[in-house]
Amino acid sequence: MTTMAQETAARTATAEPAVRTVPAGTAAAAAAPRAAAVREAARVPAAPGSGAAPGGPAGAGRGQAGRVREPAASEIRRHELAAFLRHRREHIAPERVGLPRGARRRTPGLRREEVAHLSAVGVTWYTWLEQARDIQVSAQVLDALARTLLLDPSERAHLFRLAGATDPAPTTTCPSVTPALRALLEQIEPYPACLQNSRYDILAHNRTYGLLLCDLEAVPPEDRNCMILAYTNPQWRSSIVHLEEATRIMAARFRAAMAGHLADPAWKTLLKRLRESPDFREAWDRHEVVAPAGKRKEFRNARVGRLTVDQTDLWLSPEAGPRMVTYVPADEESRERLEKLHAIAVERSS
């Protein structure tokens, strides 16, 4: 008769061992603890934030797949643009754009398809724009959206900045020219002074400056650019004593400034216009660059005679952008003549 102890011993001998024994000193013996550790770790879920992949050892999820991706600047701008468009669309009453409200309208403001129709763009394309999809937006489409959404000048400029585009029809009022700066220009009189940007556009000026090199009020606003005047306006050119040196330095400063605006349509349009002048082409092809700096200048004014002045650039921002350009007389004779020129300018404006 078989005892209970004998039956237990028989079953143990025929069963598959739970853990195999490996002879000591073999490679398998050295690997066995590591394999057991891996099997044990596989049964333990990774802790949140540990970087481990599910079902793997701690640290296995670290690396490219485990990193938290930081959004790119372009992606951030797309989401800001989408939120801005949605907000403006939802805050425009249909009646303001000539549409009936209707009794069944649930959407606050305008619907997406209404904005798309009024802007002459596809509904799907506009929907993608509000979904922050990575799509190209032309300046013409942005212009149409700005008109449909009734954006004011500041909102329009914000729209184009978010889209990374250049406004083909920017506001004629430069935000850099504040009432305080205009008052400062007047307080500097009788000395000539003006506000310019890095493209040499004359943004504002006082009365004395308006008669310094030519009758600036007689110049169309689109031509009030020192580069254009220095290369194309006979009266302006005849007022500069050292014309060749002055225009050469201006071209070199313009090239240095344009390095940061090579894709800007406004800069490219100005360059194309300037290249129509043989004198500019000759100076431009030298590939010279000059950093902005004040210097002494001599002018030949048609009303008061020769003037010697010291030019100073007062920058209005940390970058080389808008600046106030002032001309202080370098001698007593020039001071008296500037006072006389100022009196003439005041009389003309009264």
Short mmCIF file of C-alpha atoms in Angstrom, two decimals:
data_model
loop_
_atom_site.label_atom_id
_atom_site.label_comp_id
_atom_site.label_asym_id
_atom_site.label_seq_id
_atom_site.Cartn_x
_atom_site.Cartn_y
_atom_site.Cartn_z
CA MET A 1 0.00 0.00 0.00
CA THR A 2 1.39 3.24 -1.13
CA THR A 3 1.72 5.85 1.52
CA MET A 4 0.74 9.52 1.04
CA ALA A 5 4.38 10.59 1.31
CA GLN A 6 5.39 8.24 -1.52
CA GLU A 7 2.62 9.64 -3.84
CA THR A 8 3.76 13.20 -3.18
CA ALA A 9 7.36 12.32 -3.96
CA ALA A 10 6.33 10.68 -7.26
CA ARG A 11 4.32 13.71 -8.41
CA THR A 12 7.19 16.07 -7.59
CA ALA A 13 9.67 13.95 -9.59
CA THR A 14 7.55 13.96 -12.77
CA ALA A 15 6.45 17.66 -12.72
CA GLU A 16 8.26 20.43 -14.75
CA PRO A 17 10.57 22.36 -12.40
CA ALA A 18 9.43 25.93 -11.69
CA VAL A 19 13.05 27.18 -11.92
CA ARG A 20 15.80 25.34 -13.72
CA THR A 21 19.09 24.83 -11.95
CA VAL A 22 22.17 25.87 -13.94
CA PRO A 23 25.58 24.53 -13.20
CA ALA A 24 27.74 27.10 -11.48
CA GLY A 25 30.53 28.70 -13.50
CA THR A 26 28.72 28.68 -16.87
CA ALA A 27 27.71 31.79 -18.94
CA ALA A 28 24.08 30.83 -18.48
CA ALA A 29 24.58 30.91 -14.75
CA ALA A 30 25.92 34.47 -14.93
CA ALA A 31 23.00 35.59 -17.10
CA ALA A 32 20.30 33.93 -15.05
CA PRO A 33 19.99 36.64 -12.35
CA ARG A 34 19.78 39.36 -15.02
CA ALA A 35 17.09 37.48 -16.95
CA ALA A 36 15.10 36.97 -13.78
CA ALA A 37 15.38 40.70 -12.99
CA VAL A 38 14.11 41.59 -16.46
CA ARG A 39 11.15 39.17 -16.11
CA GLU A 40 10.36 40.64 -12.72
CA ALA A 41 10.54 44.25 -14.02
CA ALA A 42 8.28 43.36 -16.91
CA ARG A 43 5.55 42.44 -14.42
CA VAL A 44 5.83 45.87 -12.67
CA PRO A 45 4.13 48.82 -14.45
CA ALA A 46 6.20 51.98 -14.87
CA ALA A 47 5.51 54.79 -12.46
CA PRO A 48 3.93 57.90 -13.99
CA GLY A 49 6.58 60.38 -15.08
CA SER A 50 9.41 57.84 -14.68
CA GLY A 51 10.13 57.80 -18.40
CA ALA A 52 9.90 54.00 -18.57
CA ALA A 53 7.95 52.39 -21.35
CA PRO A 54 4.95 50.26 -20.27
CA GLY A 55 6.04 46.68 -19.68
CA GLY A 56 9.76 47.57 -19.76
CA PRO A 57 12.48 48.33 -17.27
CA ALA A 58 12.80 51.77 -15.76
CA GLY A 59 14.60 54.08 -18.12
CA ALA A 60 13.68 52.08 -21.23
CA GLY A 61 11.26 54.84 -22.34
CA ARG A 62 13.81 57.60 -22.03
CA GLY A 63 15.17 59.05 -25.24
CA GLN A 64 13.55 60.34 -28.40
CA ALA A 65 10.21 58.57 -27.89
CA GLY A 66 9.93 59.49 -24.23
CA ARG A 67 10.67 63.21 -24.44
CA VAL A 68 7.96 65.83 -24.13
CA ARG A 69 8.10 67.70 -27.43
CA GLU A 70 8.29 71.48 -27.15
CA PRO A 71 6.07 73.29 -29.67
CA ALA A 72 7.92 75.22 -32.36
CA ALA A 73 7.50 78.98 -32.73
CA SER A 74 5.60 78.51 -36.00
CA GLU A 75 3.19 76.11 -34.29
CA ILE A 76 2.57 78.59 -31.48
CA ARG A 77 1.86 81.34 -34.01
CA ARG A 78 -0.61 79.09 -35.88
CA HIS A 79 -2.56 78.42 -32.69
CA GLU A 80 -2.54 82.11 -31.78
CA LEU A 81 -3.74 82.95 -35.29
CA ALA A 82 -6.54 80.35 -35.07
CA ALA A 83 -7.69 81.68 -31.69
CA PHE A 84 -7.57 85.27 -32.94
CA LEU A 85 -9.67 84.48 -36.02
CA ARG A 86 -12.25 82.56 -33.98
CA HIS A 87 -12.55 85.36 -31.45
CA ARG A 88 -13.01 88.04 -34.11
CA ARG A 89 -15.50 85.92 -36.07
CA GLU A 90 -17.60 85.22 -32.98
CA HIS A 91 -17.76 88.89 -32.03
CA ILE A 92 -19.07 90.32 -35.31
CA ALA A 93 -22.83 90.66 -35.60
CA PRO A 94 -24.15 89.43 -38.98
CA GLU A 95 -25.86 92.77 -39.53
CA ARG A 96 -22.48 94.55 -39.56
CA VAL A 97 -21.49 92.72 -42.73
CA GLY A 98 -24.88 92.85 -44.40
CA LEU A 99 -26.16 89.39 -43.42
CA PRO A 100 -29.57 88.63 -41.82
CA ARG A 101 -29.41 87.20 -38.33
CA GLY A 102 -32.29 84.74 -38.76
CA ALA A 103 -34.32 83.08 -36.04
CA ARG A 104 -32.39 79.78 -36.01
CA ARG A 105 -28.85 81.15 -35.70
CA ARG A 106 -27.03 79.48 -32.81
CA THR A 107 -23.45 80.49 -33.60
CA PRO A 108 -22.40 83.71 -31.89
CA GLY A 109 -21.29 86.16 -34.51
CA LEU A 110 -20.49 84.84 -37.98
CA ARG A 111 -20.33 81.24 -39.16
CA ARG A 112 -17.15 79.87 -40.71
CA GLU A 113 -18.79 79.45 -44.08
CA GLU A 114 -19.96 83.07 -43.99
CA VAL A 115 -16.44 84.34 -43.34
CA ALA A 116 -15.12 82.10 -46.13
CA HIS A 117 -17.80 83.32 -48.57
CA LEU A 118 -17.26 87.00 -47.77
CA SER A 119 -13.49 86.56 -48.11
CA ALA A 120 -13.74 84.52 -51.33
CA VAL A 121 -11.85 81.53 -49.91
CA GLY A 122 -12.82 77.88 -49.57
CA VAL A 123 -14.76 76.81 -46.47
CA THR A 124 -12.49 73.81 -45.90
CA TRP A 125 -9.39 75.96 -46.24
CA TYR A 126 -10.69 78.54 -43.75
CA THR A 127 -11.71 75.76 -41.34
CA TRP A 128 -8.16 74.41 -41.47
CA LEU A 129 -6.90 77.90 -40.70
CA GLU A 130 -9.04 78.05 -37.54
CA GLN A 131 -7.82 74.55 -36.66
CA ALA A 132 -4.20 75.74 -36.74
CA ARG A 133 -3.32 73.44 -39.64
CA ASP A 134 0.12 73.96 -41.19
CA ILE A 135 -0.99 75.65 -44.43
CA GLN A 136 0.36 78.57 -46.43
CA VAL A 137 -1.55 81.84 -46.24
CA SER A 138 -1.03 84.49 -48.91
CA ALA A 139 -1.02 88.21 -48.19
CA GLN A 140 -4.05 88.62 -50.47
CA VAL A 141 -6.10 86.16 -48.42
CA LEU A 142 -5.07 87.81 -45.17
CA ASP A 143 -6.06 91.17 -46.62
CA ALA A 144 -9.51 89.77 -47.50
CA LEU A 145 -9.93 88.26 -44.03
CA ALA A 146 -8.94 91.55 -42.39
CA ARG A 147 -11.61 93.36 -44.38
CA THR A 148 -14.29 90.74 -43.68
CA LEU A 149 -13.55 90.68 -39.95
CA LEU A 150 -13.53 94.51 -39.82
CA LEU A 151 -10.07 94.65 -38.23
CA ASP A 152 -8.72 98.01 -37.17
CA PRO A 153 -5.09 98.94 -38.07
CA SER A 154 -3.63 97.40 -34.90
CA GLU A 155 -5.63 94.17 -35.31
CA ARG A 156 -4.71 93.99 -38.99
CA ALA A 157 -1.00 94.34 -38.18
CA HIS A 158 -1.40 91.63 -35.50
CA LEU A 159 -3.03 89.30 -38.05
CA PHE A 160 -0.15 89.66 -40.51
CA ARG A 161 2.47 89.21 -37.78
CA LEU A 162 0.86 85.98 -36.58
CA ALA A 163 0.73 84.68 -40.15
CA GLY A 164 4.36 85.66 -40.74
CA ALA A 165 3.42 87.75 -43.79
CA THR A 166 4.05 91.30 -44.96
CA ASP A 167 1.03 93.57 -45.23
CA PRO A 168 0.70 94.75 -48.86
CA ALA A 169 -1.29 97.80 -47.71
CA PRO A 170 0.02 98.84 -44.29
CA THR A 171 -1.56 101.71 -42.45
CA THR A 172 -0.20 105.10 -43.47
CA THR A 173 0.11 106.14 -39.82
CA CYS A 174 3.35 104.78 -38.42
CA PRO A 175 2.86 103.53 -34.83
CA SER A 176 6.36 104.81 -34.01
CA VAL A 177 5.29 108.42 -34.63
CA THR A 178 3.47 109.25 -31.41
CA PRO A 179 2.07 112.68 -30.52
CA ALA A 180 4.89 113.00 -27.97
CA LEU A 181 7.52 112.47 -30.67
CA ARG A 182 5.85 115.02 -32.93
CA ALA A 183 5.91 117.52 -30.06
CA LEU A 184 9.60 116.75 -29.51
CA LEU A 185 10.34 117.44 -33.18
CA GLU A 186 8.77 120.87 -32.78
CA GLN A 187 10.67 121.59 -29.56
CA ILE A 188 14.00 120.90 -31.29
CA GLU A 189 13.40 123.80 -33.68
CA PRO A 190 15.04 125.93 -34.99
CA TYR A 191 17.29 122.91 -35.57
CA PRO A 192 16.19 120.47 -38.31
CA ALA A 193 15.02 117.05 -37.20
CA CYS A 194 13.03 114.13 -38.61
CA LEU A 195 11.98 110.56 -37.83
CA GLN A 196 13.28 107.85 -40.17
CA ASN A 197 13.21 104.08 -40.26
CA SER A 198 16.10 101.82 -41.29
CA ARG A 199 14.81 101.96 -44.88
CA TYR A 200 15.34 105.76 -44.92
CA ASP A 201 11.61 106.54 -45.13
CA ILE A 202 10.90 109.98 -43.66
CA LEU A 203 8.09 109.26 -41.20
CA ALA A 204 7.75 112.77 -39.78
CA HIS A 205 9.73 116.02 -39.70
CA ASN A 206 9.68 119.53 -38.27
CA ARG A 207 9.29 122.69 -40.31
CA THR A 208 13.00 123.52 -40.51
CA TYR A 209 13.84 120.07 -41.87
CA GLY A 210 11.09 120.50 -44.45
CA LEU A 211 13.17 123.26 -46.12
CA LEU A 212 16.68 121.97 -45.36
CA LEU A 213 17.44 120.02 -48.57
CA CYS A 214 14.34 120.66 -50.66
CA ASP A 215 10.74 121.70 -50.29
CA LEU A 216 9.68 118.41 -48.73
CA GLU A 217 5.99 119.29 -48.70
CA ALA A 218 6.07 119.40 -52.50
CA VAL A 219 7.36 115.80 -52.62
CA PRO A 220 4.67 113.06 -52.88
CA PRO A 221 4.45 111.00 -49.66
CA GLU A 222 5.53 107.81 -51.47
CA ASP A 223 8.76 109.56 -52.56
CA ARG A 224 9.72 110.87 -49.11
CA ASN A 225 12.63 108.52 -48.75
CA CYS A 226 16.18 109.84 -48.30
CA MET A 227 17.66 107.21 -50.63
CA ILE A 228 15.24 108.02 -53.43
CA LEU A 229 15.69 111.76 -52.94
CA ALA A 230 19.49 111.52 -52.79
CA TYR A 231 19.65 109.61 -56.07
CA THR A 232 16.74 111.08 -58.07
CA ASN A 233 15.68 114.53 -56.78
CA PRO A 234 17.73 117.35 -58.41
CA GLN A 235 17.07 119.90 -55.64
CA TRP A 236 18.00 117.44 -52.88
CA ARG A 237 21.16 116.37 -54.70
CA SER A 238 22.30 119.94 -55.33
CA SER A 239 21.96 120.71 -51.60
CA ILE A 240 24.51 118.06 -50.55
CA VAL A 241 28.04 119.47 -50.76
CA HIS A 242 29.88 116.13 -50.84
CA LEU A 243 27.27 114.26 -52.86
CA GLU A 244 29.31 111.27 -54.09
CA GLU A 245 30.66 110.45 -50.63
CA ALA A 246 27.27 110.93 -48.99
CA THR A 247 25.36 108.71 -51.42
CA ARG A 248 28.04 106.03 -51.28
CA ILE A 249 27.81 105.87 -47.47
CA MET A 250 24.01 105.79 -47.66
CA ALA A 251 24.12 102.83 -50.05
CA ALA A 252 26.53 101.00 -47.72
CA ARG A 253 24.28 101.65 -44.71
CA PHE A 254 21.25 100.54 -46.70
CA ARG A 255 22.97 97.26 -47.64
CA ALA A 256 23.90 96.59 -44.01
CA ALA A 257 20.32 97.25 -42.87
CA MET A 258 18.77 95.18 -45.66
CA ALA A 259 20.61 92.04 -44.53
CA GLY A 260 17.83 91.50 -42.01
CA HIS A 261 15.04 92.19 -44.54
CA LEU A 262 16.10 90.28 -47.67
CA ALA A 263 12.67 88.69 -48.15
CA ASP A 264 10.67 91.83 -47.24
CA PRO A 265 8.63 92.99 -50.27
CA ALA A 266 8.91 96.66 -49.24
CA TRP A 267 12.71 96.48 -49.15
CA LYS A 268 12.89 94.58 -52.44
CA THR A 269 10.58 97.09 -54.12
CA LEU A 270 12.72 100.00 -52.91
CA LEU A 271 15.90 98.28 -54.08
CA LYS A 272 14.41 97.63 -57.51
CA ARG A 273 13.46 101.29 -57.82
CA LEU A 274 16.89 102.50 -56.68
CA ARG A 275 18.67 100.26 -59.18
CA GLU A 276 17.16 102.35 -61.95
CA SER A 277 19.76 104.99 -60.99
CA PRO A 278 23.22 104.40 -62.55
CA ASP A 279 24.86 106.15 -59.58
CA PHE A 280 23.15 103.83 -57.13
CA ARG A 281 24.02 100.71 -59.15
CA GLU A 282 27.67 101.74 -59.10
CA ALA A 283 27.65 102.27 -55.34
CA TRP A 284 25.58 99.13 -54.69
CA ASP A 285 27.87 96.89 -56.69
CA ARG A 286 30.77 97.80 -54.41
CA HIS A 287 29.18 95.56 -51.74
CA GLU A 288 30.30 97.95 -49.02
CA VAL A 289 28.63 97.97 -45.61
CA VAL A 290 28.80 100.75 -43.02
CA ALA A 291 27.38 100.79 -39.51
CA PRO A 292 25.15 103.74 -38.56
CA ALA A 293 27.11 106.61 -37.03
CA GLY A 294 26.77 110.35 -36.61
CA LYS A 295 29.00 112.66 -38.64
CA ARG A 296 29.53 116.26 -39.72
CA LYS A 297 27.73 117.28 -42.90
CA GLU A 298 27.70 120.27 -45.17
CA PHE A 299 24.60 121.49 -47.03
CA ARG A 300 24.07 124.17 -49.61
CA ASN A 301 20.63 125.62 -48.82
CA ALA A 302 18.98 127.64 -51.60
CA ARG A 303 17.45 130.12 -49.11
CA VAL A 304 20.13 130.79 -46.50
CA GLY A 305 23.40 129.53 -47.97
CA ARG A 306 25.97 127.01 -46.78
CA LEU A 307 25.39 125.12 -43.52
CA THR A 308 27.74 122.96 -41.46
CA VAL A 309 25.89 120.65 -39.05
CA ASP A 310 26.56 117.63 -36.85
CA GLN A 311 24.14 114.77 -37.44
CA THR A 312 23.05 112.60 -34.48
CA ASP A 313 20.83 109.51 -34.65
CA LEU A 314 18.64 108.97 -31.59
CA TRP A 315 17.36 105.37 -31.75
CA LEU A 316 13.78 104.77 -30.62
CA SER A 317 14.19 101.05 -29.91
CA PRO A 318 16.99 98.61 -28.98
CA GLU A 319 17.22 97.51 -32.62
CA ALA A 320 18.41 99.63 -35.54
CA GLY A 321 14.91 100.59 -36.62
CA PRO A 322 13.12 103.93 -36.25
CA ARG A 323 15.33 106.83 -35.19
CA MET A 324 15.22 110.57 -34.72
CA VAL A 325 17.78 112.34 -36.89
CA THR A 326 18.88 115.76 -35.64
CA TYR A 327 21.16 118.39 -37.18
CA VAL A 328 22.90 120.74 -34.73
CA PRO A 329 24.89 123.72 -36.13
CA ALA A 330 28.66 123.23 -35.94
CA ASP A 331 29.47 126.95 -35.89
CA GLU A 332 27.88 130.31 -35.11
CA GLU A 333 27.27 131.21 -38.74
CA SER A 334 25.37 127.98 -39.34
CA ARG A 335 23.32 128.58 -36.20
CA GLU A 336 22.23 132.01 -37.41
CA ARG A 337 21.35 130.64 -40.83
CA LEU A 338 19.31 127.80 -39.35
CA GLU A 339 17.37 130.33 -37.27
CA LYS A 340 16.70 132.30 -40.45
CA LEU A 341 15.58 129.12 -42.26
CA HIS A 342 13.27 128.30 -39.37
CA ALA A 343 11.69 131.76 -39.55
CA ILE A 344 11.04 131.25 -43.27
CA ALA A 345 9.46 127.85 -42.59
CA VAL A 346 7.23 129.27 -39.82
CA GLU A 347 6.07 132.09 -42.09
CA ARG A 348 5.23 129.64 -44.86
CA SER A 349 3.20 127.40 -42.56
CA SER A 350 1.19 130.23 -41.00
#
